[in-house]
PDB file of C-alpha atoms and ligand atoms in Angstrom:
ATOM      1  CA  UNK A  67    -147.426   2.033 -97.669  1.00  0.00           C
ATOM      2  CA  UNK A  68    -148.006   3.782 -94.344  1.00  0.00           C
ATOM      3  CA  UNK A  69    -145.358   5.576 -92.320  1.00  0.00           C
ATOM      4  CA  UNK A  70    -142.652   4.206 -90.312  1.00  0.00           C
ATOM      5  CA  UNK A  71    -142.484   5.044 -86.521  1.00  0.00           C
ATOM      6  CA  UNK A  72    -139.824   4.427 -83.894  1.00  0.00           C
ATOM      7  CA  UNK A  73    -141.158   2.771 -80.833  1.00  0.00           C
ATOM      8  CA  UNK A  74    -139.865   1.320 -77.714  1.00  0.00           C
ATOM      9  CA  UNK A  75    -140.415  -2.321 -76.693  1.00  0.00           C
ATOM     10  CA  UNK A  76    -139.738  -3.472 -73.207  1.00  0.00           C
ATOM     11  CA  UNK A  77    -136.503  -5.306 -72.750  1.00  0.00           C
ATOM     12  CA  UNK A  78    -134.688  -3.637 -75.873  1.00  0.00           C
ATOM     13  CA  UNK A  79    -132.172  -0.953 -75.207  1.00  0.00           C
ATOM     14  CA  UNK A  80    -132.857   0.955 -78.467  1.00  0.00           C
ATOM     15  CA  UNK A  81    -135.865   2.225 -80.408  1.00  0.00           C
ATOM     16  CA  UNK A  82    -137.088  -0.120 -82.939  1.00  0.00           C
ATOM     17  CA  UNK A  83    -138.982   0.566 -86.303  1.00  0.00           C
ATOM     18  CA  UNK A  84    -142.494  -0.256 -86.555  1.00  0.00           C
ATOM     19  CA  UNK A  85    -144.328  -0.483 -89.710  1.00  0.00           C
ATOM     20  CA  UNK A  86    -147.701  -2.176 -90.362  1.00  0.00           C
ATOM     21  CA  UNK A  87    -147.578  -4.215 -87.206  1.00  0.00           C
ATOM     22  CA  UNK A  88    -143.898  -5.402 -87.907  1.00  0.00           C
ATOM     23  CA  UNK A  89    -140.862  -4.713 -85.856  1.00  0.00           C
ATOM     24  CA  UNK A  90    -137.463  -4.070 -87.539  1.00  0.00           C
ATOM     25  CA  UNK A  91    -134.138  -3.298 -86.030  1.00  0.00           C
ATOM     26  CA  UNK A  92    -133.353   0.339 -85.500  1.00  0.00           C
ATOM     27  CA  UNK A  93    -130.530   0.154 -87.923  1.00  0.00           C
ATOM     28  CA  UNK A  94    -132.960  -0.679 -90.770  1.00  0.00           C
ATOM     29  CA  UNK A  95    -132.083   1.633 -93.670  1.00  0.00           C
ATOM     30  CA  UNK A  96    -134.325   2.870 -96.487  1.00  0.00           C
ATOM     31  CA  UNK A  97    -136.992   0.265 -95.612  1.00  0.00           C
ATOM     32  CA  UNK A  98    -139.700   1.562 -97.892  1.00  0.00           C
ATOM     33  CA  UNK A  99    -137.387   2.224-100.782  1.00  0.00           C
ATOM     34  CA  UNK A 100    -136.377  -1.578-101.131  1.00  0.00           C
ATOM     35  CA  UNK A 101    -139.511  -2.191-102.734  1.00  0.00           C
ATOM     36  CA  UNK A 102    -138.601  -0.017-105.871  1.00  0.00           C
ATOM     37  CA  UNK A 103    -134.828  -0.777-105.993  1.00  0.00           C
ATOM     38  CA  UNK A 104    -133.663  -1.500-109.348  1.00  0.00           C
ATOM     39  CA  UNK A 105    -133.286  -5.255-109.898  1.00  0.00           C
ATOM     40  CA  UNK A 106    -130.548  -6.812-112.183  1.00  0.00           C
ATOM     41  CA  UNK A 107    -131.247 -10.262-113.619  1.00  0.00           C
ATOM     42  CA  UNK A 108    -127.936 -11.696-112.277  1.00  0.00           C
ATOM     43  CA  UNK A 109    -128.799 -10.585-108.738  1.00  0.00           C
ATOM     44  CA  UNK A 110    -129.294 -13.376-106.096  1.00  0.00           C
ATOM     45  CA  UNK A 111    -131.010 -12.710-102.919  1.00  0.00           C
ATOM     46  CA  UNK A 112    -130.462 -14.981 -99.860  1.00  0.00           C
ATOM     47  CA  UNK A 113    -133.459 -14.537 -97.608  1.00  0.00           C
ATOM     48  CA  UNK A 114    -134.280 -15.979 -94.187  1.00  0.00           C
ATOM     49  CA  UNK A 115    -135.919 -15.071 -90.861  1.00  0.00           C
ATOM     50  CA  UNK A 116    -133.084 -13.952 -88.670  1.00  0.00           C
ATOM     51  CA  UNK A 117    -131.138 -16.883 -87.108  1.00  0.00           C
ATOM     52  CA  UNK A 118    -132.081 -19.226 -89.848  1.00  0.00           C
ATOM     53  CA  UNK A 119    -128.791 -20.072 -91.368  1.00  0.00           C
ATOM     54  CA  UNK A 120    -128.709 -17.001 -93.731  1.00  0.00           C
ATOM     55  CA  UNK A 121    -124.948 -16.180 -93.469  1.00  0.00           C
ATOM     56  CA  UNK A 122    -124.313 -19.890 -94.012  1.00  0.00           C
ATOM     57  CA  UNK A 123    -126.314 -19.991 -97.100  1.00  0.00           C
ATOM     58  CA  UNK A 124    -124.797 -16.569 -98.375  1.00  0.00           C
ATOM     59  CA  UNK A 125    -121.411 -17.946 -98.149  1.00  0.00           C
ATOM     60  CA  UNK A 126    -122.226 -20.998-100.143  1.00  0.00           C
ATOM     61  CA  UNK A 127    -123.997 -18.821-102.788  1.00  0.00           C
ATOM     62  CA  UNK A 128    -121.063 -16.432-103.017  1.00  0.00           C
ATOM     63  CA  UNK A 129    -118.558 -19.015-103.503  1.00  0.00           C
ATOM     64  CA  UNK A 130    -120.737 -20.647-106.109  1.00  0.00           C
ATOM     65  CA  UNK A 131    -121.359 -17.371-107.922  1.00  0.00           C
ATOM     66  CA  UNK A 132    -117.542 -16.485-107.648  1.00  0.00           C
ATOM     67  CA  UNK A 133    -115.766 -19.413-109.226  1.00  0.00           C
ATOM     68  CA  UNK A 134    -115.188 -21.140-105.840  1.00  0.00           C
ATOM     69  CA  UNK A 135    -112.660 -18.330-104.892  1.00  0.00           C
ATOM     70  CA  UNK A 136    -111.824 -19.773-101.532  1.00  0.00           C
ATOM     71  CA  UNK A 137    -108.745 -17.365-101.298  1.00  0.00           C
ATOM     72  CA  UNK A 138    -110.927 -14.208-101.873  1.00  0.00           C
ATOM     73  CA  UNK A 139    -113.574 -15.701 -99.232  1.00  0.00           C
ATOM     74  CA  UNK A 140    -110.655 -15.864 -96.707  1.00  0.00           C
ATOM     75  CA  UNK A 141    -109.262 -12.517 -97.338  1.00  0.00           C
ATOM     76  CA  UNK A 142    -112.194 -10.275 -98.218  1.00  0.00           C
ATOM     77  CA  UNK A 143    -114.952  -9.183 -95.515  1.00  0.00           C
ATOM     78  CA  UNK A 144    -117.971 -11.303 -95.871  1.00  0.00           C
ATOM     79  CA  UNK A 145    -119.864  -8.128 -95.285  1.00  0.00           C
ATOM     80  CA  UNK A 146    -118.577  -6.434 -98.217  1.00  0.00           C
ATOM     81  CA  UNK A 147    -118.862  -9.399-100.379  1.00  0.00           C
ATOM     82  CA  UNK A 148    -122.516 -10.154 -99.325  1.00  0.00           C
ATOM     83  CA  UNK A 149    -124.053  -6.726 -98.831  1.00  0.00           C
ATOM     84  CA  UNK A 150    -126.922  -6.554 -96.107  1.00  0.00           C
ATOM     85  CA  UNK A 151    -129.848  -5.177 -97.859  1.00  0.00           C
ATOM     86  CA  UNK A 152    -131.822  -4.344 -94.682  1.00  0.00           C
ATOM     87  CA  UNK A 153    -128.841  -2.186 -93.306  1.00  0.00           C
ATOM     88  CA  UNK A 154    -127.054  -0.560 -96.394  1.00  0.00           C
ATOM     89  CA  UNK A 155    -128.373   2.520 -98.053  1.00  0.00           C
ATOM     90  CA  UNK A 156    -129.897   1.700-101.620  1.00  0.00           C
ATOM     91  CA  UNK A 157    -127.512   4.188-103.066  1.00  0.00           C
ATOM     92  CA  UNK A 158    -124.641   1.917-102.146  1.00  0.00           C
ATOM     93  CA  UNK A 159    -126.466  -1.286-103.212  1.00  0.00           C
ATOM     94  CA  UNK A 160    -127.362   0.305-106.684  1.00  0.00           C
ATOM     95  CA  UNK A 161    -123.429   0.889-107.124  1.00  0.00           C
ATOM     96  CA  UNK A 162    -122.222  -2.626-106.512  1.00  0.00           C
ATOM     97  CA  UNK A 163    -120.626  -4.552-109.257  1.00  0.00           C
ATOM     98  CA  UNK A 164    -122.408  -7.462-110.851  1.00  0.00           C
ATOM     99  CA  UNK A 165    -123.247 -10.224-109.871  1.00  0.00           C
ATOM    100  CA  UNK A 166    -124.639  -8.923-106.675  1.00  0.00           C
ATOM    101  CA  UNK A 167    -125.445 -11.440-103.814  1.00  0.00           C
ATOM    102  CA  UNK A 168    -127.638  -9.722-101.330  1.00  0.00           C
ATOM    103  CA  UNK A 169    -128.812 -10.927 -97.927  1.00  0.00           C
ATOM    104  CA  UNK A 170    -132.114  -9.780 -96.377  1.00  0.00           C
ATOM    105  CA  UNK A 171    -134.325 -10.830 -93.505  1.00  0.00           C
ATOM    106  CA  UNK A 172    -137.254  -8.740 -94.920  1.00  0.00           C
ATOM    107  CA  UNK A 173    -140.746 -10.289 -95.320  1.00  0.00           C
ATOM    108  CA  UNK A 174    -141.577 -10.852 -99.089  1.00  0.00           C
ATOM    109  CA  UNK A 175    -143.900  -7.838 -99.174  1.00  0.00           C
ATOM    110  CA  UNK A 176    -141.097  -5.516 -98.557  1.00  0.00           C
ATOM    111  CA  UNK A 177    -139.414  -6.732-101.692  1.00  0.00           C
ATOM    112  CA  UNK A 178    -139.910  -5.557-105.209  1.00  0.00           C
ATOM    113  CA  UNK A 179    -142.957  -7.150-106.655  1.00  0.00           C
ATOM    114  CA  UNK A 180    -142.034 -10.025-108.715  1.00  0.00           C
ATOM    115  CA  UNK A 181    -138.519 -10.252-107.497  1.00  0.00           C
ATOM    116  CA  UNK A 182    -138.376 -14.179-107.791  1.00  0.00           C
ATOM    117  CA  UNK A 183    -139.321 -13.861-111.395  1.00  0.00           C
ATOM    118  CA  UNK A 184    -136.802 -11.129-112.348  1.00  0.00           C
ATOM    119  CA  UNK A 185    -133.710 -12.747-110.482  1.00  0.00           C
ATOM    120  CA  UNK A 186    -132.758 -15.580-108.136  1.00  0.00           C
ATOM    121  CA  UNK A 187    -134.338 -15.706-104.699  1.00  0.00           C
ATOM    122  CA  UNK A 188    -133.167 -18.539-102.210  1.00  0.00           C
ATOM    123  CA  UNK A 189    -135.039 -18.650 -98.842  1.00  0.00           C
ATOM    124  CA  UNK A 190    -133.769 -20.624 -95.842  1.00  0.00           C
ATOM    125  CA  UNK A 191    -136.213 -21.854 -93.292  1.00  0.00           C
ATOM    126  CA  UNK A 192    -134.978 -23.322 -89.805  1.00  0.00           C
ATOM    127  CA  UNK A 193    -137.274 -24.705 -87.023  1.00  0.00           C
ATOM    128  CA  UNK A 194    -138.621 -21.671 -85.088  1.00  0.00           C
ATOM    129  CA  UNK A 195    -137.517 -23.314 -81.630  1.00  0.00           C
ATOM    130  CA  UNK A 196    -133.919 -23.267 -82.541  1.00  0.00           C
ATOM    131  CA  UNK A 197    -134.510 -19.805 -84.339  1.00  0.00           C
ATOM    132  CA  UNK A 198    -135.730 -18.599 -81.031  1.00  0.00           C
ATOM    133  CA  UNK A 199    -132.864 -19.756 -78.971  1.00  0.00           C
ATOM    134  CA  UNK A 200    -130.273 -18.508 -81.446  1.00  0.00           C
ATOM    135  CA  UNK A 201    -132.331 -15.004 -81.730  1.00  0.00           C
ATOM    136  CA  UNK A 202    -132.373 -14.687 -77.861  1.00  0.00           C
ATOM    137  CA  UNK A 203    -128.629 -15.160 -77.479  1.00  0.00           C
ATOM    138  CA  UNK A 204    -127.944 -12.734 -80.441  1.00  0.00           C
ATOM    139  CA  UNK A 205    -130.325  -9.900 -79.519  1.00  0.00           C
ATOM    140  CA  UNK A 206    -128.980  -9.990 -75.930  1.00  0.00           C
ATOM    141  CA  UNK A 207    -125.534  -9.391 -77.221  1.00  0.00           C
ATOM    142  CA  UNK A 208    -125.969  -7.043 -80.091  1.00  0.00           C
ATOM    143  CA  UNK A 209    -125.246  -3.430 -78.835  1.00  0.00           C
ATOM    144  CA  UNK A 210    -127.850  -2.081 -80.763  1.00  0.00           C
ATOM    145  CA  UNK A 211    -130.478  -4.179 -79.109  1.00  0.00           C
ATOM    146  CA  UNK A 212    -129.219  -5.505 -75.663  1.00  0.00           C
ATOM    147  CA  UNK A 213    -132.348  -7.338 -74.999  1.00  0.00           C
ATOM    148  CA  UNK A 214    -132.667  -7.463 -71.111  1.00  0.00           C
ATOM    149  CA  UNK A 215    -135.675 -10.100 -70.851  1.00  0.00           C
ATOM    150  CA  UNK A 216    -135.570 -13.837 -70.984  1.00  0.00           C
ATOM    151  CA  UNK A 217    -135.877 -16.510 -73.555  1.00  0.00           C
ATOM    152  CA  UNK A 218    -139.563 -17.091 -72.070  1.00  0.00           C
ATOM    153  CA  UNK A 219    -140.229 -13.410 -72.907  1.00  0.00           C
ATOM    154  CA  UNK A 220    -138.936 -14.008 -76.529  1.00  0.00           C
ATOM    155  CA  UNK A 221    -141.199 -17.041 -76.831  1.00  0.00           C
ATOM    156  CA  UNK A 222    -144.246 -14.770 -75.802  1.00  0.00           C
ATOM    157  CA  UNK A 223    -143.089 -12.151 -78.090  1.00  0.00           C
ATOM    158  CA  UNK A 224    -143.175 -14.783 -80.794  1.00  0.00           C
ATOM    159  CA  UNK A 225    -146.897 -14.997 -80.526  1.00  0.00           C
ATOM    160  CA  UNK A 226    -147.589 -11.329 -80.399  1.00  0.00           C
ATOM    161  CA  UNK A 227    -145.635 -10.085 -83.177  1.00  0.00           C
ATOM    162  CA  UNK A 228    -143.225  -8.518 -80.953  1.00  0.00           C
ATOM    163  CA  UNK A 229    -140.167 -10.057 -82.548  1.00  0.00           C
ATOM    164  CA  UNK A 230    -138.067  -8.609 -85.065  1.00  0.00           C
ATOM    165  CA  UNK A 231    -139.202  -8.993 -88.830  1.00  0.00           C
ATOM    166  CA  UNK A 232    -142.712 -10.067 -87.958  1.00  0.00           C
ATOM    167  CA  UNK A 233    -144.706 -13.165 -87.648  1.00  0.00           C
ATOM    168  CA  UNK A 234    -142.463 -16.422 -88.282  1.00  0.00           C
ATOM    169  CA  UNK A 235    -145.389 -18.346 -89.869  1.00  0.00           C
ATOM    170  CA  UNK A 236    -146.370 -15.532 -92.196  1.00  0.00           C
ATOM    171  CA  UNK A 237    -142.803 -14.974 -93.155  1.00  0.00           C
ATOM    172  CA  UNK A 238    -142.175 -18.698 -94.176  1.00  0.00           C
ATOM    173  CA  UNK A 239    -145.609 -19.172 -95.629  1.00  0.00           C
ATOM    174  CA  UNK A 240    -145.326 -16.430 -98.136  1.00  0.00           C
ATOM    175  CA  UNK A 241    -141.793 -17.221 -99.545  1.00  0.00           C
ATOM    176  CA  UNK A 242    -142.891 -20.935 -99.708  1.00  0.00           C
ATOM    177  CA  UNK A 243    -145.943 -20.180-101.478  1.00  0.00           C
ATOM    178  CA  UNK A 244    -143.931 -18.230-104.353  1.00  0.00           C
ATOM    179  CA  UNK A 245    -143.018 -20.943-106.889  1.00  0.00           C
ATOM    180  CA  UNK A 246    -139.902 -19.041-108.296  1.00  0.00           C
ATOM    181  CA  UNK A 247    -138.439 -19.138-104.871  1.00  0.00           C
ATOM    182  CA  UNK A 248    -135.964 -21.774-103.953  1.00  0.00           C
ATOM    183  CA  UNK A 249    -136.952 -22.748-100.558  1.00  0.00           C
ATOM    184  CA  UNK A 250    -134.396 -24.889 -98.279  1.00  0.00           C
ATOM    185  CA  UNK A 251    -134.154 -25.898 -94.846  1.00  0.00           C
ATOM    186  CA  UNK A 252    -131.318 -25.486 -92.429  1.00  0.00           C
ATOM    187  CA  UNK A 253    -131.915 -29.018 -91.163  1.00  0.00           C
ATOM    188  CA  UNK A 254    -131.409 -30.407 -94.621  1.00  0.00           C
ATOM    189  CA  UNK A 255    -128.407 -28.274 -95.363  1.00  0.00           C
ATOM    190  CA  UNK A 256    -126.875 -29.819 -92.145  1.00  0.00           C
ATOM    191  CA  UNK A 257    -128.073 -33.468 -92.778  1.00  0.00           C
ATOM    192  CA  UNK A 258    -128.741 -33.755 -96.374  1.00  0.00           C
ATOM    193  CA  UNK A 259    -125.770 -31.500 -97.542  1.00  0.00           C
ATOM    194  CA  UNK A 260    -124.741 -33.144-100.899  1.00  0.00           C
ATOM    195  CA  UNK A 261    -128.465 -32.998-102.050  1.00  0.00           C
ATOM    196  CA  UNK A 262    -129.243 -29.593-100.783  1.00  0.00           C
ATOM    197  CA  UNK A 263    -126.042 -27.863-102.054  1.00  0.00           C
ATOM    198  CA  UNK A 264    -126.517 -29.506-105.378  1.00  0.00           C
ATOM    199  CA  UNK A 265    -130.052 -27.927-105.456  1.00  0.00           C
ATOM    200  CA  UNK A 266    -128.341 -24.450-104.853  1.00  0.00           C
ATOM    201  CA  UNK A 267    -126.020 -24.928-107.491  1.00  0.00           C
ATOM    202  CA  UNK A 268    -128.537 -26.226-109.988  1.00  0.00           C
ATOM    203  CA  UNK A 269    -130.805 -23.348-109.139  1.00  0.00           C
ATOM    204  CA  UNK A 270    -128.016 -20.816-109.649  1.00  0.00           C
ATOM    205  CA  UNK A 271    -127.368 -22.296-113.354  1.00  0.00           C
ATOM    206  CA  UNK A 272    -123.983 -23.397-112.524  1.00  0.00           C
ATOM    207  CA  UNK A 273    -122.208 -26.904-112.905  1.00  0.00           C
ATOM    208  CA  UNK A 274    -120.089 -28.262-110.268  1.00  0.00           C
ATOM    209  CA  UNK A 275    -118.525 -31.792-109.963  1.00  0.00           C
ATOM    210  CA  UNK A 276    -119.112 -33.844-106.985  1.00  0.00           C
ATOM    211  CA  UNK A 277    -115.596 -33.449-105.730  1.00  0.00           C
ATOM    212  CA  UNK A 278    -116.217 -29.580-106.079  1.00  0.00           C
ATOM    213  CA  UNK A 279    -119.164 -29.766-104.103  1.00  0.00           C
ATOM    214  CA  UNK A 280    -117.707 -31.864-101.335  1.00  0.00           C
ATOM    215  CA  UNK A 281    -114.867 -29.313-100.991  1.00  0.00           C
ATOM    216  CA  UNK A 282    -117.496 -26.589-100.757  1.00  0.00           C
ATOM    217  CA  UNK A 283    -119.361 -28.294 -98.054  1.00  0.00           C
ATOM    218  CA  UNK A 284    -116.163 -28.716 -96.144  1.00  0.00           C
ATOM    219  CA  UNK A 285    -115.030 -25.001 -96.634  1.00  0.00           C
ATOM    220  CA  UNK A 286    -118.460 -23.960 -95.287  1.00  0.00           C
ATOM    221  CA  UNK A 287    -118.785 -26.271 -92.405  1.00  0.00           C
ATOM    222  CA  UNK A 288    -119.521 -24.768 -89.073  1.00  0.00           C
ATOM    223  CA  UNK A 289    -116.138 -25.157 -87.677  1.00  0.00           C
ATOM    224  CA  UNK A 290    -114.363 -23.880 -90.757  1.00  0.00           C
ATOM    225  CA  UNK A 291    -116.591 -20.717 -91.063  1.00  0.00           C
ATOM    226  CA  UNK A 292    -116.088 -20.148 -87.275  1.00  0.00           C
ATOM    227  CA  UNK A 293    -112.360 -19.841 -88.056  1.00  0.00           C
ATOM    228  CA  UNK A 294    -112.848 -17.708 -91.310  1.00  0.00           C
ATOM    229  CA  UNK A 295    -111.426 -14.347 -90.378  1.00  0.00           C
ATOM    230  CA  UNK A 296    -113.409 -12.747 -93.238  1.00  0.00           C
ATOM    231  CA  UNK A 297    -116.503 -12.755 -90.785  1.00  0.00           C
ATOM    232  CA  UNK A 298    -114.489 -10.760 -88.219  1.00  0.00           C
ATOM    233  CA  UNK A 299    -113.771  -8.085 -91.001  1.00  0.00           C
ATOM    234  CA  UNK A 300    -116.622  -5.674 -89.931  1.00  0.00           C
ATOM    235  CA  UNK A 301    -117.328  -2.635 -92.231  1.00  0.00           C
ATOM    236  CA  UNK A 302    -116.131   0.531 -90.381  1.00  0.00           C
ATOM    237  CA  UNK A 303    -119.579   1.971 -90.377  1.00  0.00           C
ATOM    238  CA  UNK A 304    -121.073  -1.147 -88.363  1.00  0.00           C
ATOM    239  CA  UNK A 305    -119.282  -0.158 -85.286  1.00  0.00           C
ATOM    240  CA  UNK A 306    -122.005   2.125 -84.102  1.00  0.00           C
ATOM    241  CA  UNK A 307    -124.200  -1.122 -83.368  1.00  0.00           C
ATOM    242  CA  UNK A 308    -121.346  -3.870 -82.835  1.00  0.00           C
ATOM    243  CA  UNK A 309    -119.168  -3.275 -79.924  1.00  0.00           C
ATOM    244  CA  UNK A 310    -116.238  -5.495 -79.059  1.00  0.00           C
ATOM    245  CA  UNK A 311    -117.299  -7.679 -81.997  1.00  0.00           C
ATOM    246  CA  UNK A 312    -116.460 -11.328 -81.444  1.00  0.00           C
ATOM    247  CA  UNK A 313    -117.324 -12.808 -84.755  1.00  0.00           C
ATOM    248  CA  UNK A 314    -117.563 -16.463 -83.107  1.00  0.00           C
ATOM    249  CA  UNK A 315    -120.566 -15.432 -81.454  1.00  0.00           C
ATOM    250  CA  UNK A 316    -122.034 -15.162 -84.979  1.00  0.00           C
ATOM    251  CA  UNK A 317    -121.432 -19.163 -84.924  1.00  0.00           C
ATOM    252  CA  UNK A 318    -122.818 -20.198 -81.714  1.00  0.00           C
ATOM    253  CA  UNK A 319    -123.651 -23.832 -81.855  1.00  0.00           C
ATOM    254  CA  UNK A 320    -124.636 -24.732 -85.516  1.00  0.00           C
ATOM    255  CA  UNK A 321    -127.047 -27.746 -84.263  1.00  0.00           C
ATOM    256  CA  UNK A 322    -130.448 -29.085 -84.896  1.00  0.00           C
ATOM    257  CA  UNK A 323    -132.380 -29.335 -81.646  1.00  0.00           C
ATOM    258  CA  UNK A 324    -130.122 -27.336 -79.292  1.00  0.00           C
ATOM    259  CA  UNK A 325    -133.644 -25.670 -78.147  1.00  0.00           C
ATOM    260  CA  UNK A 326    -134.070 -29.006 -76.180  1.00  0.00           C
ATOM    261  CA  UNK A 327    -131.506 -27.652 -73.791  1.00  0.00           C
ATOM    262  CA  UNK A 328    -133.172 -24.221 -73.393  1.00  0.00           C
ATOM    263  CA  UNK A 329    -136.890 -24.735 -73.642  1.00  0.00           C
ATOM    264  CA  UNK A 330    -139.327 -25.799 -70.862  1.00  0.00           C
ATOM    265  CA  UNK A 331    -142.205 -28.351 -71.952  1.00  0.00           C
ATOM    266  CA  UNK A 332    -144.616 -25.431 -71.707  1.00  0.00           C
ATOM    267  CA  UNK A 333    -142.677 -23.217 -73.987  1.00  0.00           C
ATOM    268  CA  UNK A 334    -142.343 -26.049 -76.590  1.00  0.00           C
ATOM    269  CA  UNK A 335    -146.024 -26.688 -76.490  1.00  0.00           C
ATOM    270  CA  UNK A 336    -146.625 -23.121 -76.845  1.00  0.00           C
ATOM    271  CA  UNK A 337    -144.643 -22.891 -80.119  1.00  0.00           C
ATOM    272  CA  UNK A 338    -146.099 -26.279 -81.476  1.00  0.00           C
ATOM    273  CA  UNK A 339    -149.641 -24.766 -81.072  1.00  0.00           C
ATOM    274  CA  UNK A 340    -148.857 -21.514 -82.890  1.00  0.00           C
ATOM    275  CA  UNK A 341    -147.142 -23.274 -85.686  1.00  0.00           C
ATOM    276  CA  UNK A 342    -149.863 -25.933 -85.995  1.00  0.00           C
ATOM    277  CA  UNK A 343    -152.512 -23.002 -86.303  1.00  0.00           C
ATOM    278  CA  UNK A 344    -150.760 -20.864 -88.755  1.00  0.00           C
ATOM    279  CA  UNK A 345    -148.205 -22.807 -90.938  1.00  0.00           C
ATOM    280  CA  UNK A 346    -148.927 -23.857 -94.365  1.00  0.00           C
ATOM    281  CA  UNK A 347    -149.726 -27.693 -93.933  1.00  0.00           C
ATOM    282  CA  UNK A 348    -147.256 -28.447 -96.858  1.00  0.00           C
ATOM    283  CA  UNK A 349    -144.375 -27.192 -95.162  1.00  0.00           C
ATOM    284  CA  UNK A 350    -142.619 -29.907 -93.064  1.00  0.00           C
ATOM    285  CA  UNK A 351    -140.836 -28.358 -90.081  1.00  0.00           C
ATOM    286  CA  UNK A 352    -138.286 -30.670 -88.296  1.00  0.00           C
ATOM    287  CA  UNK A 353    -137.127 -29.981 -84.781  1.00  0.00           C
ATOM    288  CA  UNK A 354    -134.634 -32.817 -84.175  1.00  0.00           C
ATOM    289  CA  UNK A 355    -131.728 -34.526 -85.979  1.00  0.00           C
ATOM    290  CA  UNK A 356    -132.785 -37.258 -88.436  1.00  0.00           C
ATOM    291  CA  UNK A 357    -131.675 -40.088 -86.162  1.00  0.00           C
ATOM    292  CA  UNK A 358    -133.950 -38.716 -83.209  1.00  0.00           C
ATOM    293  CA  UNK A 359    -137.009 -37.607 -85.154  1.00  0.00           C
TER     294      UNK A 359
HETATM  295  N1  PPS B 271    -121.873 -23.539 -91.355  1.00  0.00           N
HETATM  296  C1  PPS B 271    -122.762 -23.557 -90.460  1.00  0.00           C
HETATM  297  N2  PPS B 271    -123.191 -24.710 -90.087  1.00  0.00           N
HETATM  298  C2  PPS B 271    -124.372 -24.719 -89.461  1.00  0.00           C
HETATM  299  N3  PPS B 271    -124.783 -23.742 -88.621  1.00  0.00           N
HETATM  300  C3  PPS B 271    -124.430 -22.739 -88.980  1.00  0.00           C
HETATM  301  C4  PPS B 271    -123.356 -22.338 -89.920  1.00  0.00           C
HETATM  302  N4  PPS B 271    -123.003 -21.174 -90.020  1.00  0.00           N
HETATM  303  C5  PPS B 271    -123.680 -20.420 -89.273  1.00  0.00           C
HETATM  304  N5  PPS B 271    -124.728 -21.196 -88.565  1.00  0.00           N
HETATM  305  C6  PPS B 271    -125.710 -21.011 -87.711  1.00  0.00           C
HETATM  306  O1  PPS B 271    -126.701 -20.189 -88.121  1.00  0.00           O
HETATM  307  C7  PPS B 271    -127.422 -19.293 -87.295  1.00  0.00           C
HETATM  308  C8  PPS B 271    -127.284 -17.994 -87.401  1.00  0.00           C
HETATM  309  O2  PPS B 271    -128.289 -17.634 -88.626  1.00  0.00           O
HETATM  310  P1  PPS B 271    -128.185 -16.602 -89.506  1.00  0.00           P
HETATM  311  O3  PPS B 271    -126.822 -16.434 -90.148  1.00  0.00           O
HETATM  312  O4  PPS B 271    -129.516 -16.430 -90.223  1.00  0.00           O
HETATM  313  O5  PPS B 271    -128.154 -15.267 -88.492  1.00  0.00           O
HETATM  314  S1  PPS B 271    -128.241 -13.600 -88.576  1.00  0.00           S
HETATM  315  O6  PPS B 271    -129.777 -13.420 -88.336  1.00  0.00           O
HETATM  316  O7  PPS B 271    -128.090 -13.504 -90.248  1.00  0.00           O
HETATM  317  O8  PPS B 271    -127.440 -13.036 -87.974  1.00  0.00           O
HETATM  318  C9  PPS B 271    -126.340 -19.504 -85.864  1.00  0.00           C
HETATM  319  O9  PPS B 271    -127.237 -20.703 -85.080  1.00  0.00           O
HETATM  320  P2  PPS B 271    -126.920 -20.881 -83.575  1.00  0.00           P
HETATM  321  O10 PPS B 271    -125.615 -21.598 -83.558  1.00  0.00           O
HETATM  322  O11 PPS B 271    -128.023 -21.867 -83.219  1.00  0.00           O
HETATM  323  O12 PPS B 271    -127.088 -19.751 -82.736  1.00  0.00           O
HETATM  324  C10 PPS B 271    -125.214 -20.009 -86.426  1.00  0.00           C
HETATM  325  O13 PPS B 271    -124.334 -20.824 -85.643  1.00  0.00           O
END
């Protein structure tokens, strides 16, 4: 792979990493070493484009993998239980005890070849208009990025690959096309909860009763996660990029269709056109709650 470079993009406070026409946050560690990291058959990777519901999926998966240990979920930092592959040094990832549950936003081509054949990969997709609104709120607040532009600028960046982790359609299409990846949607996780969580449990090769799944859904509901203090337990070495961390900002609205309150018609049409041109037509993107669509 070609060399990484650090570049400035208008609106961002910090340098970003640029590699093969894709931008990554400045904190990204060991980006090109991830491809050759040592996988273990009991690894589970939770992957999503930023702001697609990755943290939510991670919590569900971690609980399923850890015998529904609600007590530990409340008492141990989420970010120590589920390591952020993109940020942590590979040496630290290598030393984690099994089974590892790892989070990433990386495009598929940055992960080891055949990763989904060798271990479990779950990908969560969310409609890009809600992603963009959530992304905008996040990059404005994150100390490392402090984006000073507008939502309209972010929508424009979306079309020009000036957004972190690359082109949304490419990201989604590649994971969707890999038959070994479990591909789920944020909108289904919110509105077809039982069915979607059952898919996750089955994919992980576990057995849970309906009652256990109902409790899991309740425990990982938006309002419960927002008050789970383990999301406020930030590892010490994260302070460099998260200042005055209010973990509730991580859980902003948790809705389908919040974009309607932020997008102009022009912005909405613009995103529709890009998605129409590039998305794999087999992928159904849902922009509104079921009753409104
Ligand atoms: N339990 C639950 N239910 C519903 N929605 C939830 C839940 N947990 C997180 N969220 C929402 O997911 C959005 C954040 O996505 P990510 O976790 O992928 O963000 S990150 O990129 O990893 O920072 C972000 O979306 P917005 O609220 O639209 O900003 C979170 O609020």
